[in-house]
XYZ file of C-alpha atoms in Angstrom:
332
model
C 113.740 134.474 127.785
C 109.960 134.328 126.752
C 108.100 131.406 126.148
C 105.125 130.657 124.464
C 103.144 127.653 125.892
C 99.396 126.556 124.810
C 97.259 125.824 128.312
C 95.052 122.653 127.595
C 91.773 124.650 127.266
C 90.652 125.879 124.019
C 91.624 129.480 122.594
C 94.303 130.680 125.806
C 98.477 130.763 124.963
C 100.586 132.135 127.784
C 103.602 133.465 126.950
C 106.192 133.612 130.579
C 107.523 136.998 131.144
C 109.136 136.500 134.478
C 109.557 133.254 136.039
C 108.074 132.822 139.836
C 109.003 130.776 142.666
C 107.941 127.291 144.230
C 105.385 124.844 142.840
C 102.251 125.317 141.031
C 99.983 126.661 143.936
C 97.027 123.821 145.031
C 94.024 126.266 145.066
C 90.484 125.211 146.568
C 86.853 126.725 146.691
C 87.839 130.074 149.153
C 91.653 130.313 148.676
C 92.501 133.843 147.803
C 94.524 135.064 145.156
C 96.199 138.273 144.752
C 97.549 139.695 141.740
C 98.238 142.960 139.554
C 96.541 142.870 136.362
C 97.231 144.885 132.812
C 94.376 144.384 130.316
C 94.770 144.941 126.375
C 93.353 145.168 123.290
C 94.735 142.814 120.843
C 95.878 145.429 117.955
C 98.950 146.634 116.839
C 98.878 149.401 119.505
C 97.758 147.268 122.437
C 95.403 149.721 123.568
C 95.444 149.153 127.437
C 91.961 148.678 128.715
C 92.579 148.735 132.633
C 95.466 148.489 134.647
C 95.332 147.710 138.569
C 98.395 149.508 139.196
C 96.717 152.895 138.146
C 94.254 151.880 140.958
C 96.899 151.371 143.405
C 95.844 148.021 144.600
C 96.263 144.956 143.393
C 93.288 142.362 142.661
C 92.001 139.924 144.840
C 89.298 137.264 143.225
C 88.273 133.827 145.675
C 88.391 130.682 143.986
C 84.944 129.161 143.569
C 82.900 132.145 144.150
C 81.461 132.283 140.551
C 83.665 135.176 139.877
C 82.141 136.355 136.364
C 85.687 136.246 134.183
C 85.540 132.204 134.839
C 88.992 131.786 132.784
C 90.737 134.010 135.042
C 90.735 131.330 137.905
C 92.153 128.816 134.703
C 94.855 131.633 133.629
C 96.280 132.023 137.587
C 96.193 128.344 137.934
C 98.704 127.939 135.473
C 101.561 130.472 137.462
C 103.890 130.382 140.249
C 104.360 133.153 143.228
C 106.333 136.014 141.366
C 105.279 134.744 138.540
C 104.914 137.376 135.181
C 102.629 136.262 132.138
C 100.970 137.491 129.063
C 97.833 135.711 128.097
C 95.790 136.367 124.654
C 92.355 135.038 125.494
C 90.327 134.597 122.039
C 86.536 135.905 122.158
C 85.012 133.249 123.909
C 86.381 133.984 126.956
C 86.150 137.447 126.719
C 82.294 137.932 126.407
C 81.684 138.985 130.106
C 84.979 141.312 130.556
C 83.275 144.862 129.988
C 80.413 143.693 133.021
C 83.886 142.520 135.113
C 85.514 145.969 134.281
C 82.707 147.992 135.501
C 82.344 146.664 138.589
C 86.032 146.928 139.453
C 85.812 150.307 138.632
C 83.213 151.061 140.598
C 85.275 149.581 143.484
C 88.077 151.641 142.856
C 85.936 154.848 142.592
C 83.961 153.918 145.781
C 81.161 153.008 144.582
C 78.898 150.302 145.206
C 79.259 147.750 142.041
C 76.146 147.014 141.747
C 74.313 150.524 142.496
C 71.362 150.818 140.350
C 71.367 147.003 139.243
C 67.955 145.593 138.780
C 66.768 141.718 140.032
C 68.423 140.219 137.025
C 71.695 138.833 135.585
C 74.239 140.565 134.598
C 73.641 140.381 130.430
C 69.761 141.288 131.018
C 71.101 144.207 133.566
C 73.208 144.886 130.455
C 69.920 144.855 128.067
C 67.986 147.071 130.102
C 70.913 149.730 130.492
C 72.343 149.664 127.128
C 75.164 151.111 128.583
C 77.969 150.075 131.424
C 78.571 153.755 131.740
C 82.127 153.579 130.199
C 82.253 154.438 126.341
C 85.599 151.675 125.730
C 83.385 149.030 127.788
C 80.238 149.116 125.584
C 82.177 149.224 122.686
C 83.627 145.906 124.005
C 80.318 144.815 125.064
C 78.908 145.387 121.546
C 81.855 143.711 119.742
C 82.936 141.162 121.556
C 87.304 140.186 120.800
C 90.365 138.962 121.600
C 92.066 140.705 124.638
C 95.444 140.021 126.220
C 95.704 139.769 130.043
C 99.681 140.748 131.532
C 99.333 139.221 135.026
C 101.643 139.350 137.954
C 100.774 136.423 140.569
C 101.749 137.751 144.087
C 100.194 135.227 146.620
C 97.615 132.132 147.093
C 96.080 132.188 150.510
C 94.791 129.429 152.128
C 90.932 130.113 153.041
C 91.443 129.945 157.022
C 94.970 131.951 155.998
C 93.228 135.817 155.997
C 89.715 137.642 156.939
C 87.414 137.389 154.255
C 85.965 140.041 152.877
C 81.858 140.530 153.023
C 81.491 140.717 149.360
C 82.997 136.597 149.530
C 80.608 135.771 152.486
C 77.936 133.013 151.810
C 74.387 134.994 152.545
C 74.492 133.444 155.752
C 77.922 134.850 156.876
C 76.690 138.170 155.677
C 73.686 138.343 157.596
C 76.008 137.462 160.544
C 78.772 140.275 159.754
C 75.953 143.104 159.477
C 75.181 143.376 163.626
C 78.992 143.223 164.136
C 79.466 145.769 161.736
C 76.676 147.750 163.272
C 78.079 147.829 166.392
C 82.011 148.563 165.335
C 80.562 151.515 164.035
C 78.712 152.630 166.945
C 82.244 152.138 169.045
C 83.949 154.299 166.322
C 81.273 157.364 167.079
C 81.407 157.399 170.513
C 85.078 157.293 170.274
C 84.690 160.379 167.221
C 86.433 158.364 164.775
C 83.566 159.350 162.256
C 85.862 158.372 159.150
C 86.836 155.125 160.545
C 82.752 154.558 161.944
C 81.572 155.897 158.342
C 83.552 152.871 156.606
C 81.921 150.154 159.010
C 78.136 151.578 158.141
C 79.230 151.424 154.714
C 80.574 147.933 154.334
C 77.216 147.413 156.048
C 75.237 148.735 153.801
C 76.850 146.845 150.672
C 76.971 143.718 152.279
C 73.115 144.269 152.431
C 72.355 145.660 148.815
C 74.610 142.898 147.496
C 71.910 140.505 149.094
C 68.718 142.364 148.452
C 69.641 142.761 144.672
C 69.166 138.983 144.226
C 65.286 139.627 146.064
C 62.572 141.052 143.801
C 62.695 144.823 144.790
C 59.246 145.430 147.360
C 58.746 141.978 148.438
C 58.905 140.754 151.869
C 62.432 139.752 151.840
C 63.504 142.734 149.676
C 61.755 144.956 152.517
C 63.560 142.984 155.711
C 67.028 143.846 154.004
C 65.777 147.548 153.755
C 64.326 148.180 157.111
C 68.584 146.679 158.335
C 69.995 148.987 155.253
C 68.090 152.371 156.355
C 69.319 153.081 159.909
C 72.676 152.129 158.725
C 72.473 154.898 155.859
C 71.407 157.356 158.287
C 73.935 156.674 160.594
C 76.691 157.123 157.729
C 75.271 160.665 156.844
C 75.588 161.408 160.524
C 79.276 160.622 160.119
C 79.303 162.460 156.802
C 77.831 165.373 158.383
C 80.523 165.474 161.444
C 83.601 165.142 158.719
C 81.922 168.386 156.874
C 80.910 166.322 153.574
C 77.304 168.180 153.289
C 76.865 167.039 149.431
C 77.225 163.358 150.321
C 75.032 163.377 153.134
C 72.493 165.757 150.593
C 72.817 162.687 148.045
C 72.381 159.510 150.134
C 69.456 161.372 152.088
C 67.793 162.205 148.860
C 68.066 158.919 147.620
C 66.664 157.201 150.455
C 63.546 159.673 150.531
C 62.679 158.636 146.831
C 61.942 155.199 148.709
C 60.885 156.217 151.667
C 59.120 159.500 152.039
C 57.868 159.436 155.072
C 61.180 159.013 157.264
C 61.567 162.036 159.325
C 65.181 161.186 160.500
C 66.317 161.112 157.015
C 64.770 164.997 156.504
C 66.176 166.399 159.482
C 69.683 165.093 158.436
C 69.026 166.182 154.816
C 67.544 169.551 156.075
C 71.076 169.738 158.268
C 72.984 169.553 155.444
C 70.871 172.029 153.301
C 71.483 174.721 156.320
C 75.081 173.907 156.291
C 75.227 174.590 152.536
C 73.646 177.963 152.815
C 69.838 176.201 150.897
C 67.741 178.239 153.604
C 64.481 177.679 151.391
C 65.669 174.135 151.189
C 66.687 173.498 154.574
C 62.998 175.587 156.332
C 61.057 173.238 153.916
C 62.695 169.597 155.511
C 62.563 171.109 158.593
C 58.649 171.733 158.559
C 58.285 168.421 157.126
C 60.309 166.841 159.673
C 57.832 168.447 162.730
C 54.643 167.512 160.496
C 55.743 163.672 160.508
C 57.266 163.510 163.401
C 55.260 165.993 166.724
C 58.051 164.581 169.257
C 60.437 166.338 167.005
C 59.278 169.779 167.232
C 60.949 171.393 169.994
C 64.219 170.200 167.803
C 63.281 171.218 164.684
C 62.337 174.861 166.271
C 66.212 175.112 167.970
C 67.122 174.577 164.244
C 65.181 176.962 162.619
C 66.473 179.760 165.116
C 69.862 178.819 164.954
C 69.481 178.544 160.760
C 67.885 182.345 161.012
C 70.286 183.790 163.267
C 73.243 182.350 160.756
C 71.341 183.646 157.759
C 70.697 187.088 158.991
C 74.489 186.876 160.548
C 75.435 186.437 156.649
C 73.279 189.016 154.885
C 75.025 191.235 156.286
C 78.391 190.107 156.389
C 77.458 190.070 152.108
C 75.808 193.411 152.127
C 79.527 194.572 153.933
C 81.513 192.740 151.551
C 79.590 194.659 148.716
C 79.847 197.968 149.602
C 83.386 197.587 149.899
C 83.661 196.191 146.308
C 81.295 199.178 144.757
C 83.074 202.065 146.882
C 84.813 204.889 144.900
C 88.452 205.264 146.158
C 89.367 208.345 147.660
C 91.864 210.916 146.459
């Protein structure tokens, strides 16, 4: 049997869909919770917004890290373990859902949540942009509503109950986690887990950008964060390459020479990946830029450019075969 019960803060009902288990759990600052969430629009066809299932994991939020959905913390407060409950949330707590939205589906499409954020909060990232990048978010963004929240409570951890995740470290802890990190990854390669080593660089790497995004970008500290992020990038394209994914290792290179042109490391990787893509123009061009910046390089860079040659010429005419065959006139 549903029922409907008014929370003591201002514009929340919860209507009980399930009942859970135990007593109300105690949180504190860095308990975690973990839950499946449905979110919906509050019209006659309750257009569903997101759904955690779809994603295949459920949620995780820490109490008391300033996650931005503040009533969300109020909302799981309220349920037991097991626990099934349908929310409606009136506007203004809603305001800030289309910013939370984005970045969990950023997560859940690998990418980093705040890629391409500038030094600013998230409503004046939201003014500069115009645009979350999802056409149902920034129509929630320009009109802010009502939504309804479905929410299935699974567990409360205590804080010293699980490993915490970078993304709920203090700066400090982050800083701390990034050599560690580092080094897991290196143990991965030698071992030629590249997959495995590819996900260490990478939690790296965010753990970093997540920092540097709150320094003003080409100041001193911004710059210390870069010069830890940049080996780690290379070293992920390294894995990249060994797993065969050329494009990826094309796009992070690229994106690291629009900072840094100069870096010779990050051409000879990019230039790899060009060759292994069949980009000969490409590939001879990052090659000759890699031996201009980098003398010590040369004798590597000319191994490369024979070996590209030799597979280019191997493949001409392997094509100019393939050809004639298609443009023969049958016999008989």
């Amino acid at each position: 049997m549903e029922e409907t019960y008014l929370l003591n803060v201002e514009g929340v009902k919860k209507k009980i869909l399930h009942g859970g288990q135990g007593q109300l759990p105690k949180l504190q600052d860095g308990s975690k919770i973990t839950f499946h969430f449905q979110t919906l629009k509050d019209n006659f066809e309750r257009t569903v917004i997101d759904d955690s299932r779809e994603a295949g994991i459920p949620m995780e939020i820490i109490v008391g890290k300033m996650f931005k959905l503040e009533i969300w913390e109020t909302l799981l407060s309220s349920m037991r373990t097991g626990e099934v409950a349908e929310f409606w949330c009136d506007a203004i707590h809603t305001g800030m859902y289309a910013l939370v939205s984005r970045g969990m589906r950023r997560i859940a499409e690998g990418r980093d949540p705040l890629e391409g954020q500038k030094h600013r909060c998230g409503m004046g990232n939201m003014f500069d942009y115009h645009s979350t990048g999802y056409e149902d978010l920034d129509e929630l963004q320009r009109t802010p509503q009502p939504l309804i929240f479905i929410m299935e409570l699974f567990r409360v951890e205590e804080p010293s109950a699980y490993k915490r995740d970078t993304w709920a470290m203090s700066k400090e802890e982050k800083l701390a986690a990034v050599p560690v990190l580092h080094s897991e990854g290196n143990r991965l390669v030698l071992r030629k887990e590249f997959g495995q080593a590819a996900a260490k660089y990478q939690e790296a790497v965010i753990c970093l950008r997540n920092l540097q995004a709150k320094e003003k970008p080409w100041e001193e500290d911004w710059l210390k964060l870069e010069s830890l992020i940049t080996p780690l990038v290379l070293n992920y394209c390294q894995c990249q390459m060994e797993l065969g994914e050329y494009y990826e290792v094309l796009e992070h290179t690229t994106e690291l020479l629009q900072k840094h042109n100069d870096n010779a490391k990050a051409y000879f990787k990019r230039a790899k990946a060009h060759a292994a893509v069949w980009n000969e123009r490409e590939a001879r061009e990052d090659f000759l830029r890699v031996a201009h910046l980098d003398p010590s390089m040369a004798a590597a860079v000319k191994k490369e450019l024979k070996q590209l040659g030799e597979r280019m010429r191997k493949k001409h005419v392997e094509d100019r075969k393939r050809y004639q065959g298609l443009f023969q006139t049958p016999r008989g």
